Amino acid sequence: MTATVIQDVPKQLCIGGTWQDAESGRTLPVDNPATGEELCQVADATPADGLRAAQAAVAAQPAWAATPPRERGEILRRAYEIIVSRTDELALLMTLEMGKPLAEARAEVAYAAEFFRWFSEEAVRVDGGMAIAPDGRTRIMVTRRPVGPCLLITPWNFPLAMGTRKIGPAVAAGCTMVLKPAPQTPLSTLALAPILTEAGLPEGVLNVATTSDAAGVVEPLLRGGQIRKLSFTGSTQVGRILLAQCADTVVRTSLELGGNAPFIVFEDADLDAAVDGAMVAKMRNMGEACTAANRFFVHSSLAEEFTARLTARMAALTVGPGTEPGTDVGPLIDTAGRDKADSLVRDAVEHGAKVLVGGELPDGPGHFYPPTVLSGVSADSALVRTEIFGPVAAILTFEDEDEVVAAANDTDWGLVSYVFTRDFDRALRVGERLETGMVGLNTGLVSNPAAPFGGVKQSGLGREGGRVGIDGFLEYKYLAIPTGA
Ligand code: NAP
């Protein structure tokens, strides 16, 4: 099946409904992070190709905006059904290009498909309003219109779901788009485009440009004045650059950026639930998730037992290629990702941390890093201020609520936090005091297509998913209607 899934994916650029090579004829390699071997080559778009993709989106915009909402919703609904029916193929493809174990890849396919189902339902719920002006002489009619052609940029860590979380609301709202996936994982996106075509998406609505020259392709689009909206998921560092580029032409911007999630275990926590939650919050996607627990704050009275149980669970995980049955932890995306995790662990040890399990770089091939638990982590360690993006659990201790809330909030990021306590009042109180866009109360998983996903501070702008997920793709339009009264 491996050869077939790779073979079946289009490898070209999708522009205006046709698949085409890059103007330069250049291609870029897609590697398997479990082996380091090349899976295939895909087209490597130049800035000129990017502009052609944007022009195709612009040309398709008027007709697409005029398509009945029900029709747009039904396209998403059909695409949802097709994705679900092809779960095994899409999951294998994702595991091959990204590394996550097949079970996690299947879970991502289901999660990704749900965004299409959710927004198929939202497409017909875009409403407006009618009001009488206070002086009684004007009717105020408010409608909502698609914002226009969008540029969608996605990261490699959730190659399918980060795409559907943007495509779903864009389609539902009546926007056309250019999607630029991460160069490490373009295949999931390239497999998705024909599914949308099969579901009935008209030519030019979704254009896909894979490239190794992200900066060169994207900047002219943002400065060109035709793209009306940027929806970006990736690092805070790149988000800042793109926000600055959007300023010149006042492009609407949604940013889903990095995190530095605190995971707080109070003295009255259900320890079983806390350890289960910790495993999910830390190890989903091998720790390569913006929602990954980055700093474990455990009350000193529970620290020894929590640490021992978490260490035992981490030690029991099987590391290996995601395609092999029984694998719990796949490879990290590349050598840079693996070396970053390793250097953060070394730095923590230099600052006094103890390695309880893991912490050693294995021999190749592949970019594997073992599940690692560090106790006695100093607040001065680099990993306390850096998104680890790997399977490393860093444990710090605390004594009281005020202290831990202050420590948890002592970061520029604010995506998600996790709180474990049996005290409902405290859960709500601490949940409100934590400066994050999302809080998991006695759970290690917050991602849900029906909920508004996003962060505060330098974790981003706007929300994806939930009732508000479509808002970023719509503008208000007000019509003033004098009545002569
Ligand atoms: P990244 O390096 O910021 O890249 C994200 C995307 O932006 C890629 O497609 C990348 O392409 C592109 N890009 C990079 N520089 C660019 C530029 N100058 N102009 C235009 N595009 C550019 O992030 P990543 O390493 O792929 O993903 C990991 C990060 O994403 C983490 O920080 C994680 O927390 C964050 N993330 C956030 C969420 C969320 O919902 N908040 C979800 C998932 C991931 P190239 O690789 O070719 O540069």
XYZ file of C-alpha atoms and ligand atoms in Angstrom:
533
model
C 0.000 0.000 0.000
C 2.932 2.368 0.698
C 4.001 2.624 -2.931
C 0.414 3.096 -4.086
C -0.463 5.918 -1.693
C 2.636 7.854 -2.701
C 2.083 7.149 -6.381
C -1.571 8.231 -6.286
C -0.894 11.724 -4.904
C -0.604 14.537 -7.470
C 2.905 16.021 -7.373
C 2.269 19.247 -9.246
C 0.886 22.675 -8.408
C -2.879 23.043 -8.486
C -3.663 26.344 -10.224
C -7.064 27.274 -11.578
C -8.223 23.666 -11.558
C -5.291 22.254 -13.527
C -2.256 20.432 -12.247
C 0.943 21.928 -13.571
C 4.700 21.843 -13.093
C 6.518 24.782 -11.571
C 7.469 27.341 -14.205
C 11.137 26.594 -13.519
C 10.555 22.849 -13.786
C 12.126 22.514 -10.340
C 10.974 19.992 -7.745
C 11.604 19.543 -4.034
C 12.133 16.273 -2.163
C 9.743 14.895 0.447
C 11.522 12.628 2.934
C 10.398 9.957 5.350
C 11.543 11.149 8.804
C 11.665 7.562 10.083
C 14.351 6.565 7.567
C 15.688 9.786 6.083
C 14.895 8.334 2.655
C 13.205 10.287 -0.098
C 9.539 9.400 -0.685
C 9.060 11.450 -3.851
C 9.519 14.891 -5.383
C 6.842 17.557 -5.726
C 6.711 20.766 -7.737
C 8.709 23.644 -6.245
C 6.777 26.845 -6.980
C 8.561 30.073 -7.879
C 7.219 33.530 -6.994
C 5.738 33.691 -10.520
C 3.825 30.441 -9.876
C 2.563 31.896 -6.602
C 1.255 34.954 -8.418
C -0.512 32.756 -10.985
C -2.141 30.820 -8.151
C -3.304 34.090 -6.565
C -4.667 35.302 -9.894
C -6.634 32.057 -10.270
C -8.115 32.614 -6.792
C -8.980 36.209 -7.669
C -10.625 35.167 -10.958
C -12.739 32.498 -9.238
C -13.852 34.759 -6.366
C -16.978 36.499 -7.779
C -18.702 33.333 -9.007
C -17.779 31.442 -5.861
C -19.118 34.197 -3.593
C -22.406 33.990 -5.510
C -22.758 30.221 -4.993
C -25.664 29.382 -2.680
C -24.500 28.651 0.888
C -26.258 25.277 0.852
C -24.235 24.258 -2.207
C -20.997 25.265 -0.496
C -22.023 23.358 2.626
C -22.855 20.251 0.644
C -19.452 20.256 -1.041
C -17.841 20.254 2.406
C -20.182 17.533 3.598
C -19.302 15.324 0.595
C -15.592 15.995 1.153
C -16.041 14.969 4.792
C -17.578 11.644 3.680
C -14.800 10.992 1.161
C -12.048 11.723 3.685
C -13.615 9.369 6.224
C -13.957 6.640 3.582
C -10.233 7.002 2.747
C -8.960 7.158 6.322
C -6.446 4.334 5.924
C -4.786 5.746 2.803
C -4.649 9.306 4.153
C -3.317 8.126 7.510
C -0.562 6.091 5.892
C 0.419 9.012 3.688
C 0.593 11.286 6.728
C 2.680 8.822 8.715
C 5.093 8.414 5.830
C 5.725 12.130 5.380
C 5.389 13.318 8.984
C 6.322 10.351 11.175
C 3.439 10.092 13.663
C 2.227 6.567 14.516
C -0.604 5.277 12.336
C -3.124 5.371 15.196
C -2.419 9.066 15.697
C -2.554 9.684 11.958
C -6.003 8.041 11.829
C -7.092 10.255 14.719
C -5.872 13.300 12.811
C -7.775 12.236 9.681
C -10.957 12.033 11.781
C -10.211 15.408 13.414
C -9.443 16.983 10.025
C -12.644 15.635 8.459
C -14.708 17.005 11.353
C -13.769 20.569 10.385
C -15.458 19.986 7.034
C -18.545 18.511 8.690
C -18.704 21.367 11.197
C -18.314 24.097 8.573
C -20.730 22.352 6.195
C -23.268 23.080 8.922
C -22.038 26.642 9.510
C -22.194 27.603 5.801
C -25.970 28.026 6.053
C -25.918 29.801 9.437
C -24.219 33.048 8.386
C -26.694 35.685 9.435
C -27.020 39.459 9.432
C -29.556 41.832 10.924
C -32.046 44.586 10.412
C -32.583 47.502 12.764
C -34.325 50.847 12.924
C -31.916 53.741 13.492
C -32.541 55.667 16.739
C -34.032 58.622 14.802
C -36.499 56.259 13.130
C -35.675 57.546 9.644
C -33.274 54.853 8.421
C -33.327 51.096 8.267
C -29.937 49.529 9.039
C -29.452 46.328 7.082
C -26.401 44.268 7.966
C -25.159 41.349 5.886
C -21.945 39.371 5.930
C -19.845 38.921 2.825
C -16.793 36.754 2.080
C -13.581 38.635 2.771
C -12.187 37.638 -0.635
C -9.213 35.615 -1.877
C -7.230 34.173 1.028
C -3.704 32.934 1.532
C -3.533 29.923 3.841
C -0.152 28.821 5.212
C 0.141 25.607 7.206
C 2.843 23.879 9.312
C 4.074 20.294 9.094
C 2.941 18.968 12.472
C -0.755 18.395 11.646
C -0.516 18.268 7.855
C -4.184 17.536 7.152
C -6.069 19.136 10.044
C -4.310 22.503 9.867
C -5.436 22.660 6.223
C -9.067 21.637 6.768
C -9.369 23.998 9.769
C -8.764 26.856 7.291
C -10.265 25.476 4.057
C -13.524 24.530 5.810
C -14.487 28.042 6.950
C -13.099 29.651 3.778
C -15.288 27.410 1.595
C -18.287 27.904 3.872
C -17.871 31.697 3.781
C -17.461 31.826 -0.019
C -13.763 32.683 -0.179
C -11.280 31.401 -2.754
C -7.775 30.552 -1.651
C -4.146 29.722 -2.243
C -2.815 27.134 0.179
C 0.896 26.833 0.853
C 1.643 23.712 2.900
C 4.920 23.108 4.730
C 7.579 21.655 2.403
C 8.234 18.706 4.756
C 4.612 17.487 4.504
C 2.970 18.620 1.248
C 1.486 15.228 0.368
C -1.510 15.339 2.721
C -2.563 18.670 1.185
C -1.932 17.434 -2.354
C -4.136 14.411 -1.593
C -6.874 16.655 -0.196
C -7.230 18.869 -3.271
C -8.609 16.113 -5.571
C -11.009 15.075 -2.807
C -12.493 18.564 -2.812
C -12.692 18.504 -6.605
C -14.482 15.145 -6.431
C -16.857 16.672 -3.873
C -17.740 19.396 -6.377
C -15.458 22.335 -5.520
C -15.247 24.508 -8.655
C -11.938 25.157 -10.418
C -9.836 27.955 -8.980
C -11.457 28.003 -5.551
C -8.593 26.042 -3.980
C -5.125 26.529 -5.443
C -2.132 24.729 -3.963
C 1.468 25.931 -4.209
C 4.184 23.738 -2.728
C 7.520 25.494 -2.503
C 10.933 25.524 -0.862
C 10.943 29.328 -1.180
C 8.180 30.309 1.267
C 9.417 33.846 1.809
C 9.914 34.489 -1.929
C 6.494 33.152 -2.888
C 4.468 34.625 -0.030
C 5.715 38.195 0.304
C 4.644 39.354 -3.185
C 1.189 37.888 -2.554
C 0.763 39.762 0.716
C 2.087 43.015 -0.701
C 0.317 42.673 -4.059
C -3.060 43.923 -2.892
C -5.163 41.070 -4.329
C -5.028 38.703 -1.370
C -7.483 40.030 1.216
C -6.805 37.665 4.091
C -3.894 35.703 5.542
C -4.579 32.705 7.735
C -1.297 31.393 9.111
C -0.457 28.533 11.456
C 3.172 28.195 12.470
C 5.816 29.659 14.701
C 5.525 33.002 16.478
C 8.778 34.045 14.824
C 7.380 33.658 11.290
C 3.981 35.009 12.370
C 5.616 38.307 13.343
C 7.287 38.618 9.912
C 4.005 37.957 8.102
C 2.056 40.357 10.309
C 4.507 43.110 9.348
C 4.102 42.262 5.646
C 0.318 42.356 5.970
C 0.451 45.838 7.456
C 1.339 47.571 4.184
C -1.797 46.512 2.355
C -3.918 46.027 5.499
C -4.507 42.347 4.783
C -6.852 40.781 7.365
C -4.798 38.421 9.499
C -5.431 35.323 11.594
C -2.415 33.824 13.318
C -2.250 30.495 15.156
C 1.246 30.534 16.631
C 3.436 28.754 19.121
C 2.797 27.878 22.743
C 4.525 27.233 26.065
C 1.741 25.408 27.892
C 1.840 25.079 31.684
C 0.423 21.830 33.112
C -0.493 22.399 36.755
C -1.134 19.565 39.205
C -2.582 20.779 42.519
C -2.250 18.852 45.783
C -5.884 17.667 45.595
C -5.644 16.369 42.008
C -6.803 12.917 40.986
C -3.356 11.529 40.316
C -4.505 8.877 37.830
C -6.302 11.511 35.800
C -3.325 13.862 36.038
C -0.879 11.242 34.764
C -3.253 10.202 31.961
C -3.719 13.871 31.059
C 0.024 14.459 31.157
C 0.647 11.623 28.708
C -1.842 13.084 26.235
C -0.786 16.699 26.688
C 2.901 15.807 26.363
C 3.033 12.878 23.976
C 0.318 13.581 21.390
C 2.214 13.970 18.130
C 5.530 13.103 19.901
C 5.313 16.464 21.673
C 5.322 18.269 18.315
C 2.099 20.143 19.021
C 1.476 23.802 19.773
C -0.737 22.537 22.607
C 1.999 20.314 24.085
C 2.548 20.639 27.836
C 5.899 22.418 27.977
C 6.232 23.046 31.727
C 4.853 20.660 34.361
C 4.206 22.469 37.655
C 3.484 19.846 40.322
C 2.621 20.628 43.955
C 5.581 19.576 46.119
C 3.402 17.165 48.139
C 2.627 15.121 45.007
C 5.801 15.671 43.019
C 7.519 12.411 43.936
C 4.574 10.173 43.127
C 3.490 12.046 40.003
C 7.071 12.001 38.701
C 7.503 8.279 39.400
C 4.246 7.386 37.650
C 4.911 9.631 34.662
C 8.433 8.236 34.329
C 7.113 4.659 34.349
C 4.554 5.487 31.660
C 7.119 7.261 29.485
C 9.624 4.424 29.895
C 7.021 1.912 28.695
C 6.471 3.653 25.336
C 7.750 1.984 22.189
C 9.759 4.206 19.875
C 9.931 3.318 16.178
C 8.684 4.038 12.670
C 5.059 5.147 12.770
C 4.137 2.527 10.188
C 5.076 -0.353 12.504
C 2.321 -1.858 14.642
C 2.895 -1.207 18.324
C 4.808 2.036 17.835
C 3.786 4.734 20.336
C 6.376 7.354 19.472
C 7.536 8.088 15.936
C 10.520 10.149 14.776
C 10.722 13.926 15.065
C 10.315 15.816 11.815
C 13.973 16.445 11.021
C 17.469 16.606 12.467
C 16.963 20.235 13.483
C 13.904 19.265 15.557
C 15.706 16.351 17.169
C 18.855 18.380 17.907
C 16.761 21.172 19.430
C 15.149 18.725 21.892
C 18.558 17.277 22.699
C 20.220 20.631 23.320
C 17.338 21.774 25.550
C 17.742 18.615 27.649
C 21.500 19.173 27.941
C 20.956 22.777 28.967
C 18.403 21.724 31.627
C 20.889 19.184 33.015
C 23.580 21.868 33.148
C 21.106 23.909 35.192
C 20.671 21.055 37.686
C 17.891 18.849 36.260
C 17.993 15.075 36.675
C 17.232 12.771 33.712
C 14.883 10.028 34.961
C 14.354 8.356 31.602
C 15.513 9.034 28.043
C 17.800 11.952 27.346
C 20.178 10.047 25.044
C 20.329 10.562 21.284
C 19.919 7.177 19.580
C 21.907 6.185 16.506
C 20.259 6.738 13.113
C 18.663 6.283 10.719
C 15.669 8.542 11.307
C 15.214 11.525 13.588
C 14.208 9.674 16.750
C 14.352 11.127 20.248
C 13.389 9.030 23.278
C 10.572 9.914 25.705
C 12.375 11.866 28.406
C 11.464 12.983 31.921
C 13.449 15.638 33.759
C 12.927 16.393 37.441
C 14.254 19.287 39.468
C 14.140 21.596 36.447
C 15.381 25.099 37.198
C 13.282 28.067 36.114
C 16.479 29.373 34.486
C 16.645 26.482 32.006
C 16.141 27.394 28.356
C 13.279 24.904 27.951
C 11.149 26.871 30.413
C 11.148 29.740 27.892
C 11.337 27.689 24.672
C 8.743 25.568 22.887
C 10.411 22.131 23.217
C 8.452 20.482 20.390
C 9.632 17.022 21.387
C 8.878 14.183 23.852
C 10.502 15.849 26.860
C 8.583 16.367 30.123
C 10.157 19.038 32.343
C 8.953 18.925 35.955
C 9.107 21.895 38.325
C 7.493 22.093 41.759
C 5.435 24.754 43.540
C 3.943 25.451 46.970
C 0.883 27.648 46.500
C -1.695 28.867 44.021
C -0.497 32.455 43.613
C 3.051 31.293 43.036
C 2.095 28.785 40.337
C -0.259 31.148 38.522
C 2.492 33.794 38.407
C 5.021 31.238 37.128
C 2.583 29.833 34.539
C 1.841 33.347 33.220
C 5.515 34.316 33.117
C 5.848 33.773 29.366
C 5.207 35.685 26.146
C 2.969 32.868 24.919
C -0.631 32.179 25.883
C -2.134 29.359 23.853
C -3.304 26.730 26.324
C -2.883 25.666 29.943
C -3.904 22.544 31.845
C -5.138 22.438 35.432
C -5.709 19.331 37.539
C -7.630 19.737 40.794
C -10.729 18.221 42.422
C -11.708 21.642 43.780
C -14.246 23.087 41.326
C -13.961 26.630 42.683
C -10.226 26.541 42.311
C -10.477 25.094 38.800
C -12.647 28.023 37.709
C -10.621 30.613 39.605
C -7.263 29.445 38.257
C -8.759 28.851 34.808
C -9.763 32.498 34.696
C -6.430 33.790 36.000
C -4.303 31.897 33.506
C -3.383 34.079 30.525
C -4.156 31.553 27.798
C -6.826 31.332 25.122
C -7.748 27.792 26.195
C -7.662 25.873 29.472
C -7.998 22.114 29.916
C -9.647 21.418 33.294
C -8.736 17.881 34.354
C -8.043 16.969 30.721
C -4.928 16.900 28.569
C -6.787 17.499 25.293
C -8.595 20.681 24.257
C -8.648 20.421 20.436
C -12.230 20.181 19.213
C -13.639 21.409 15.880
C -16.704 22.751 17.686
C -14.620 24.950 20.032
C -12.812 28.243 19.391
C -9.134 27.303 19.153
C -6.524 30.020 19.597
C -4.260 31.958 21.878
C -3.599 35.285 23.547
C -0.335 37.237 23.859
C 2.197 36.087 21.242
C 0.320 32.843 20.560
C -1.811 34.499 17.933
C -4.736 36.523 16.692
C -8.236 35.185 16.059
C -9.820 31.791 16.597
C -10.293 28.716 14.404
C -13.177 26.275 14.815
C -16.389 26.678 16.764
C -19.146 29.158 15.914
C -16.570 31.937 15.539
C -14.237 30.029 13.215
C -15.926 31.430 10.124
C -15.747 35.048 11.322
C -12.233 35.663 10.037
C -13.415 34.848 6.513
C -16.356 37.261 6.562
C -16.749 41.041 6.529
C -19.761 42.952 7.754
C -21.583 45.037 5.165
C -24.103 47.636 6.222
C -26.699 49.093 3.876
C -28.357 52.340 4.945
C -31.992 52.479 3.787
C -33.762 55.803 4.353
C -37.476 55.303 4.809
C -38.498 58.966 4.676
C -40.332 58.619 7.976
P 7.131 27.681 10.787
O 8.584 27.474 10.613
O 6.678 28.996 11.290
O 6.455 27.379 9.383
C 5.061 27.403 9.202
C 4.766 27.645 7.739
O 5.203 28.953 7.389
C 5.486 26.688 6.792
O 4.644 26.425 5.704
C 6.703 27.509 6.391
O 7.292 27.110 5.196
C 6.081 28.891 6.281
N 7.046 29.972 6.352
C 8.217 30.030 7.026
N 8.816 31.235 6.838
C 8.002 31.947 6.027
C 8.050 33.251 5.479
N 9.073 34.090 5.724
N 7.034 33.664 4.700
C 6.001 32.836 4.457
N 5.887 31.593 4.930
C 6.876 31.146 5.730
O 6.496 26.588 11.749
P 6.634 25.015 11.658
O 7.976 24.640 12.139
O 6.188 24.507 10.327
O 5.506 24.560 12.692
C 5.722 24.520 14.048
C 5.183 25.775 14.730
O 3.793 25.906 14.434
C 5.268 25.677 16.234
O 5.686 26.901 16.767
C 3.833 25.369 16.650
O 3.520 25.762 17.947
C 3.066 26.133 15.627
N 1.692 25.610 15.516
C 0.673 26.349 16.023
C -0.619 25.858 15.962
C -1.760 26.645 16.517
O -2.897 26.325 16.200
N -1.531 27.673 17.324
C -0.870 24.612 15.384
C 0.196 23.890 14.877
C 1.486 24.401 14.942
P 8.890 26.723 5.227
O 9.001 25.561 6.118
O 9.236 26.464 3.811
O 9.656 27.876 5.771
